[in-house]
C-alpha cells in the first residue's frame, strides 16, 4: 500500500514536467521557431530593459516564440548552465546567450550545439582558448558592442574638452571581467591620443558606494585632477556625488551604459557624457543573425557589431 | 585599595577598552608619516563619512553577536528599505517635510519589522540565526528587485541631498554625527539598562538566565529588532550620502559590519564585547582603506594587506584577553 502511495506521489510530481515538455513540442508544430534568450542579472537595469524590448519585439514580429531567462546576479554562472541545459531538453531551435563566465559557458554551449541547437553568443564574448579546446571555431559568431571603441570614443570626447595635458583618473570595473578590461584599454587609448596625464587608475568593482569612497580618497591624493573616466554609469553616480560633496564643479566625468539616472546629471552639467548602448537592439540583432543561420544564409562565424552612441547633452535634447 | 591593585585596575581598563585603539593609533601615525595629505582636516572628515554607514550597521550587529547570533540579511534589508523609503521620498503628492518624515519613519519601522521576524523565527523554532537571516537575505533582495522592477530611484529633493553633504566645523559630517549618537546611545543601553546586562548574561550562559526566570526569548527578539532598526537608519544615511536608492546596493555590507564588530573585540560566541570596540573596529577598516590608497598601494595589494591586518588585529586581541585574565588571577 505504502509503495503504491509513493509511486503515485512520484507520478504526480512528474506531471508538470510532461506538461512543459509537451508545451514546447506543440509550439514547434506551429512551425514557429522557439528562441531562448538567456541574459545575465535582471537586477541590472540594462538587462531589464533588454528583456522588455525583446519581448515587445517578439510580440510585434510574431514569427517566433520567445522564452527569456535572467539570473540572480552577474556572476550566477551555475544557474546559467542549468538554463542552457533545460532549453536543450525543451528542444528550442535557437539559444541567444550573454555568458556570465566567458570560459565556463563554453562547455554548455558545446552541449547545445551537439544536440542540434543553434547558439548565438552576444553581449560578452566567449573565451577563444576555451572555444578552441572544446573543438569549436575561435571565430564563433559574436553579436555585441566594441567596448574598447566605445570607451575610446567617450574618452576622446573628454580629451577634447580638457585639451592636451589634462589630468585624469580611470575608475575601473571588476578586474576579472572582459568588458572591464576592454573599457580600460579604450580609456588608455584616449589618454594616449590626447596626451592626457593619468594620475590614477583603480577599481571600484562597478559599485556606486565604492566609487564614491575611492573618488573622495583619490581627490585627497590628487586635488589637481580635471577629468574622470568611469567604466560604468553606476560608478559615475558615486563619483559625481563625491565631487558634489567636495564642492568641485570643475571636474568633468564620463561614464558608460546610459542608465536612466545619468540623464539629469548630463543635462545639469554634472556629467559630461556617457556611452549609449541599446540592449534590446543588441538582442534583436542577435535574433536576426540566428534566423539567418537557421535559414542557411549565414555561417556561425564573425562579429556583428551592435552600435554604441556617444550620449552628451545634444543626445538627450 | 593598595597601590598595586589600583595600577592593576587601570591597566585592566586600558586593555579592555582601548586595546584595539592602539592598533588604530599605530595605523594613523604610520599613514601620517607615509602620506602627506592623510592627516589633514578634509581627509579626516572624509574618513568619518566613509565609516558612518558601516558603524551604524555594526552597532546593531554587535547586539546580535553578543547573544551568540548573527545577522547576514543587513545588506539586502538596506536595499529593500532604500527602495521603500526612496519611493516615498520622490512621491510628488507628499510635501517635502512630510516626505522626509515618512520615509525615515517607514525605513526604520520596516527594518525593525524584518529584524523582529528574523528573531521570532529563530527563537520560536530554535533555528540558528545564520540560516534564518541567510533566508531573509534572499527574501529582502528579491522583494527590493520586485518592488523597484530593478530600477534605481533618483531625483531626491535638493535639501535632502544637501544635508547629505553637510559638514559641521569643517570636520564633522552630518551623517557621522548620526553614527556617533547611535554609538553613544547603544553604549548606554548595553551598560546601564537591564536589557543591556541581559544581552551579556544570555551571551554568556543562556540556560542559567532562563532558569532564573527571565524571558530570554523576549530579550533576544528585541536584540534582532534593534539590529533591523539600525539598518533602517543606515538606509537613510546611505540615501543621504549617495542621493540614490537602488535594489542592488549593500552587497557584502554584512561582512564589513561583522568584521568591524570582531576587530573591535566582540566574541563571535557571545557574551563579551563593547560598542566602543565596534566603533574602533569600523574606524580601523576605514583608515586602512583610505590610507593604503593615499600611500599609493595598488588595488590587489590593498586587498591582501587589509585581510592580513584584520587577522593580525584579532590575534593581538587574543593576547590582550589572556594578559588581562592573567592580571586578574
Coordinates of C-alpha atoms in Angstrom, one line a residue, chain B residues 3-327:
Chain B
X3 CA 48.9 51.0 45.1
X4 CA 49.4 47.7 43.2
X5 CA 45.8 46.8 42.8
X6 CA 45.0 50.3 41.7
X7 CA 47.6 50.1 39.0
X8 CA 46.2 46.7 38.0
X9 CA 42.7 48.0 37.5
X10 CA 44.0 51.0 35.5
X11 CA 45.9 48.6 33.2
X12 CA 42.9 46.4 33.1
X13 CA 40.5 49.1 32.0
X14 CA 43.1 50.3 29.4
X15 CA 43.4 46.8 28.0
X16 CA 39.7 46.2 27.9
X17 CA 38.6 49.4 26.3
X18 CA 41.5 50.8 24.4
X19 CA 43.4 47.7 23.4
X20 CA 42.3 47.8 19.8
X21 CA 42.7 51.6 19.8
X22 CA 46.5 51.0 19.9
X23 CA 46.3 49.3 16.5
X24 CA 44.3 52.3 15.2
X25 CA 46.8 54.7 16.6
X26 CA 49.7 52.9 15.0
X27 CA 48.0 52.9 11.7
X28 CA 47.2 56.6 11.9
X29 CA 50.8 57.5 12.8
X30 CA 52.2 55.3 10.1
X31 CA 49.9 56.7 7.4
X32 CA 50.5 60.3 8.6
X33 CA 54.2 59.7 8.0
X34 CA 53.8 57.9 4.7
X35 CA 51.2 60.1 3.0
X36 CA 51.4 63.9 3.4
X37 CA 47.7 64.6 3.0
X38 CA 46.5 61.8 5.3
X39 CA 46.4 63.8 8.5
X40 CA 44.5 66.8 7.0
X41 CA 41.2 68.1 8.3
X42 CA 39.5 67.3 5.0
X43 CA 40.8 63.8 4.9
X44 CA 39.8 63.1 8.5
X45 CA 36.3 64.4 7.6
X46 CA 36.2 62.1 4.6
X47 CA 37.2 59.0 6.7
X48 CA 34.4 60.0 9.2
X49 CA 31.9 60.0 6.3
X50 CA 33.2 56.7 4.9
X51 CA 32.9 54.8 8.2
X52 CA 29.5 56.1 9.2
X53 CA 27.2 53.7 7.5
X54 CA 29.3 50.6 8.4
X55 CA 29.5 51.9 12.0
X56 CA 25.7 52.1 12.3
X57 CA 25.1 48.7 10.9
X58 CA 27.8 47.3 13.1
X59 CA 26.2 48.8 16.2
X60 CA 23.1 46.7 15.6
X61 CA 25.2 43.7 14.6
X62 CA 27.0 43.9 18.0
X63 CA 23.8 43.4 19.9
X64 CA 23.1 40.2 17.9
X65 CA 26.7 38.9 18.0
X66 CA 26.8 39.5 21.8
X67 CA 23.9 37.0 22.0
X68 CA 26.0 34.5 20.0
X69 CA 23.8 35.1 16.9
X70 CA 24.5 36.7 13.5
X71 CA 22.5 38.8 11.0
X72 CA 23.5 38.1 7.4
X73 CA 20.5 39.9 6.0
X74 CA 21.6 43.5 6.7
X75 CA 22.9 44.4 3.2
X76 CA 19.7 43.2 1.5
X77 CA 17.5 44.7 4.1
X78 CA 19.3 48.0 3.4
X79 CA 18.4 47.7 -0.3
X80 CA 14.8 46.9 0.5
X81 CA 14.4 49.8 2.9
X82 CA 16.0 52.1 0.4
X83 CA 13.5 51.2 -2.2
X84 CA 10.5 51.7 0.1
X85 CA 11.9 55.0 1.5
X86 CA 13.0 56.2 -1.9
X87 CA 9.6 55.7 -3.4
X88 CA 8.1 57.8 -0.6
X89 CA 10.8 60.5 -0.9
X90 CA 10.1 61.1 -4.6
X91 CA 6.4 60.9 -4.3
X92 CA 5.1 64.2 -5.8
X93 CA 1.9 64.1 -3.8
X94 CA 3.7 64.5 -0.5
X95 CA 5.0 67.8 0.8
X96 CA 8.8 68.0 1.3
X97 CA 8.7 67.8 5.1
X98 CA 6.1 65.1 5.1
X99 CA 8.0 63.0 2.6
X100 CA 11.2 63.2 4.7
X101 CA 9.5 62.3 8.0
X102 CA 7.5 59.5 6.4
X103 CA 10.5 58.0 4.6
X104 CA 12.7 58.0 7.7
X105 CA 9.9 56.5 9.8
X106 CA 8.9 53.8 7.3
X107 CA 12.6 52.9 6.7
X108 CA 13.3 52.4 10.4
X109 CA 10.0 50.6 11.0
X110 CA 10.5 48.3 8.0
X111 CA 14.0 47.4 9.3
X112 CA 12.7 46.7 12.8
X113 CA 9.9 44.6 11.4
X114 CA 12.3 42.4 9.4
X115 CA 14.6 42.1 12.5
X116 CA 11.6 41.1 14.5
X117 CA 10.7 38.4 12.0
X118 CA 14.3 37.2 12.0
X119 CA 14.4 37.0 15.8
X120 CA 10.9 35.5 16.1
X121 CA 11.5 32.6 13.6
X122 CA 15.0 31.9 15.0
X123 CA 13.7 31.8 18.6
X124 CA 10.3 30.1 18.1
X125 CA 11.7 27.1 16.1
X126 CA 15.2 27.2 17.6
X127 CA 16.8 27.6 14.2
X128 CA 20.3 29.2 14.2
X129 CA 20.1 32.9 13.1
X130 CA 22.8 32.1 10.4
X131 CA 20.1 30.1 8.4
X132 CA 17.1 32.4 9.1
X133 CA 19.0 35.6 8.2
X134 CA 20.5 33.8 5.1
X135 CA 17.0 33.1 4.0
X136 CA 16.0 36.7 4.8
X137 CA 19.0 37.9 2.7
X138 CA 17.4 36.4 -0.3
X139 CA 13.8 37.4 0.5
X140 CA 14.7 41.1 1.1
X141 CA 16.8 41.3 -2.1
X142 CA 14.1 39.6 -4.1
X143 CA 11.5 42.0 -2.7
X144 CA 13.7 45.0 -3.4
X145 CA 14.1 43.9 -7.0
X146 CA 10.4 43.1 -7.4
X147 CA 9.1 46.3 -6.0
X148 CA 11.5 48.5 -7.9
X149 CA 11.5 46.4 -11.1
X150 CA 15.3 46.6 -10.7
X151 CA 15.3 50.4 -11.3
X152 CA 17.4 52.9 -9.5
X153 CA 15.4 55.7 -7.8
X154 CA 16.9 59.2 -8.0
X155 CA 16.0 62.8 -8.1
X156 CA 15.6 63.2 -4.4
X157 CA 14.7 66.7 -3.1
X158 CA 17.6 69.1 -3.2
X159 CA 17.5 69.9 0.5
X160 CA 17.8 66.2 1.3
X161 CA 20.8 65.8 -0.9
X162 CA 22.4 68.9 0.5
X163 CA 22.0 67.7 4.1
X164 CA 23.9 64.5 3.0
X165 CA 27.0 66.5 2.2
X166 CA 26.8 68.9 5.1
X167 CA 29.9 69.1 7.3
X168 CA 29.9 71.0 10.6
X169 CA 33.1 73.0 11.6
X170 CA 34.8 71.5 8.5
X171 CA 35.4 68.2 10.2
X172 CA 32.1 66.7 11.5
X173 CA 29.9 65.4 8.6
X174 CA 26.2 65.3 9.4
X175 CA 25.9 61.5 8.8
X176 CA 28.9 60.9 11.1
X177 CA 27.1 62.7 13.9
X178 CA 24.2 60.4 13.5
X179 CA 26.6 57.4 13.8
X180 CA 28.3 58.9 16.8
X181 CA 25.0 59.5 18.6
X182 CA 23.9 55.9 17.9
X183 CA 27.2 54.5 19.3
X184 CA 26.8 56.5 22.5
X185 CA 23.1 55.6 22.8
X186 CA 23.9 52.0 22.2
X187 CA 26.7 52.0 24.7
X188 CA 24.4 53.5 27.4
X189 CA 21.8 50.8 26.7
X190 CA 24.3 48.0 26.8
X191 CA 26.0 49.2 30.0
X192 CA 23.2 50.8 32.0
X193 CA 19.9 49.1 31.4
X194 CA 18.5 45.7 32.5
X195 CA 18.1 44.8 28.8
X196 CA 21.8 45.6 28.1
X197 CA 23.0 43.5 31.0
X198 CA 20.6 40.7 30.0
X199 CA 22.3 40.6 26.5
X200 CA 25.7 39.9 28.1
X201 CA 24.2 37.4 30.5
X202 CA 22.4 35.5 27.8
X203 CA 25.5 35.5 25.6
X204 CA 27.5 34.0 28.5
X205 CA 25.0 31.4 29.7
X206 CA 21.6 31.4 28.2
X207 CA 20.4 28.4 30.2
X208 CA 21.1 30.0 33.6
X209 CA 19.3 33.2 32.6
X210 CA 16.3 31.1 31.6
X211 CA 16.4 29.1 34.8
X212 CA 16.5 32.2 36.9
X213 CA 13.1 33.1 35.5
X214 CA 13.8 35.7 32.8
X215 CA 12.1 35.9 29.5
X216 CA 15.1 35.0 27.3
X217 CA 13.0 34.9 24.1
X218 CA 11.8 38.4 24.6
X219 CA 15.3 39.9 25.0
X220 CA 16.7 38.0 22.1
X221 CA 13.9 39.1 19.7
X222 CA 14.4 42.6 20.9
X223 CA 18.1 42.5 20.0
X224 CA 17.3 41.4 16.4
X225 CA 14.7 44.1 16.2
X226 CA 17.2 46.7 17.3
X227 CA 19.6 45.4 14.6
X228 CA 16.9 45.8 12.0
X229 CA 16.2 49.3 13.2
X230 CA 19.8 50.4 12.9
X231 CA 19.8 49.1 9.3
X232 CA 16.7 51.3 8.7
X233 CA 18.7 54.3 9.9
X234 CA 21.8 53.3 7.9
X235 CA 19.5 53.2 4.9
X236 CA 18.6 56.9 5.2
X237 CA 22.3 57.7 5.8
X238 CA 23.1 55.8 2.5
X239 CA 20.5 57.7 0.6
X240 CA 21.8 61.0 2.1
X241 CA 25.3 60.2 1.0
X242 CA 24.7 58.8 -2.5
X243 CA 21.4 60.5 -3.3
X244 CA 20.1 57.3 -4.9
X245 CA 18.2 54.3 -3.8
X246 CA 18.8 51.0 -5.6
X247 CA 17.8 47.3 -5.2
X248 CA 21.4 46.2 -5.8
X249 CA 23.2 48.3 -3.2
X250 CA 24.6 46.9 0.0
X251 CA 26.0 43.7 -1.3
X252 CA 28.6 42.4 1.2
X253 CA 27.8 45.0 3.8
X254 CA 27.1 42.2 6.3
X255 CA 30.7 41.1 6.1
X256 CA 32.1 44.6 6.7
X257 CA 29.8 45.0 9.7
X258 CA 30.8 41.6 11.1
X259 CA 34.5 42.4 10.5
X260 CA 34.1 45.7 12.4
X261 CA 32.4 44.0 15.4
X262 CA 35.0 41.2 15.6
X263 CA 38.0 43.5 15.1
X264 CA 36.5 45.6 17.9
X265 CA 37.0 42.6 20.3
X266 CA 33.4 41.2 20.4
X267 CA 33.5 37.4 20.7
X268 CA 31.6 35.5 18.0
X269 CA 30.4 33.1 20.6
X270 CA 28.8 36.0 22.5
X271 CA 28.9 37.4 26.0
X272 CA 31.9 39.6 25.6
X273 CA 32.4 42.9 23.7
X274 CA 31.6 46.6 23.5
X275 CA 30.3 49.2 21.2
X276 CA 33.4 51.4 21.7
X277 CA 35.3 48.4 20.3
X278 CA 33.0 48.1 17.4
X279 CA 33.4 51.8 16.6
X280 CA 37.2 51.4 16.7
X281 CA 36.9 48.3 14.5
X282 CA 35.0 50.2 11.9
X283 CA 37.5 53.1 12.1
X284 CA 40.4 50.7 11.5
X285 CA 38.8 49.4 8.4
X286 CA 38.0 52.9 7.1
X287 CA 41.6 54.2 7.9
X288 CA 43.1 51.2 6.2
X289 CA 41.0 51.7 3.0
X290 CA 41.8 55.4 2.9
X291 CA 45.5 55.3 4.0
X292 CA 46.6 52.4 1.8
X293 CA 45.3 54.3 -1.3
X294 CA 46.9 57.5 -0.2
X295 CA 50.3 55.9 0.1
X296 CA 49.8 54.7 -3.5
X297 CA 49.3 51.0 -3.0
X298 CA 47.7 49.1 -5.9
X299 CA 44.2 47.5 -5.8
X300 CA 45.2 43.9 -5.4
X301 CA 47.9 44.6 -2.8
X302 CA 45.5 46.8 -0.9
X303 CA 43.0 43.9 -0.6
X304 CA 45.8 41.5 0.6
X305 CA 47.1 43.9 3.2
X306 CA 43.6 44.7 4.5
X307 CA 43.0 41.0 5.1
X308 CA 46.3 40.5 6.8
X309 CA 45.7 43.4 9.2
X310 CA 42.2 42.2 10.1
X311 CA 43.6 38.8 11.1
X312 CA 46.6 40.4 13.0
X313 CA 44.3 42.7 14.9
X314 CA 42.2 39.8 16.1
X315 CA 45.3 37.7 17.0
X316 CA 46.6 40.7 19.0
X317 CA 43.2 40.8 20.7
X318 CA 43.6 37.2 22.0
X319 CA 46.8 38.2 23.7
X320 CA 45.1 41.2 25.3
X321 CA 42.4 38.9 26.7
X322 CA 44.9 36.4 28.0
X323 CA 47.1 39.2 29.5
X324 CA 44.1 40.8 31.2
X325 CA 43.0 37.4 32.6
X326 CA 46.5 36.8 33.9
X327 CA 46.4 40.1 35.8

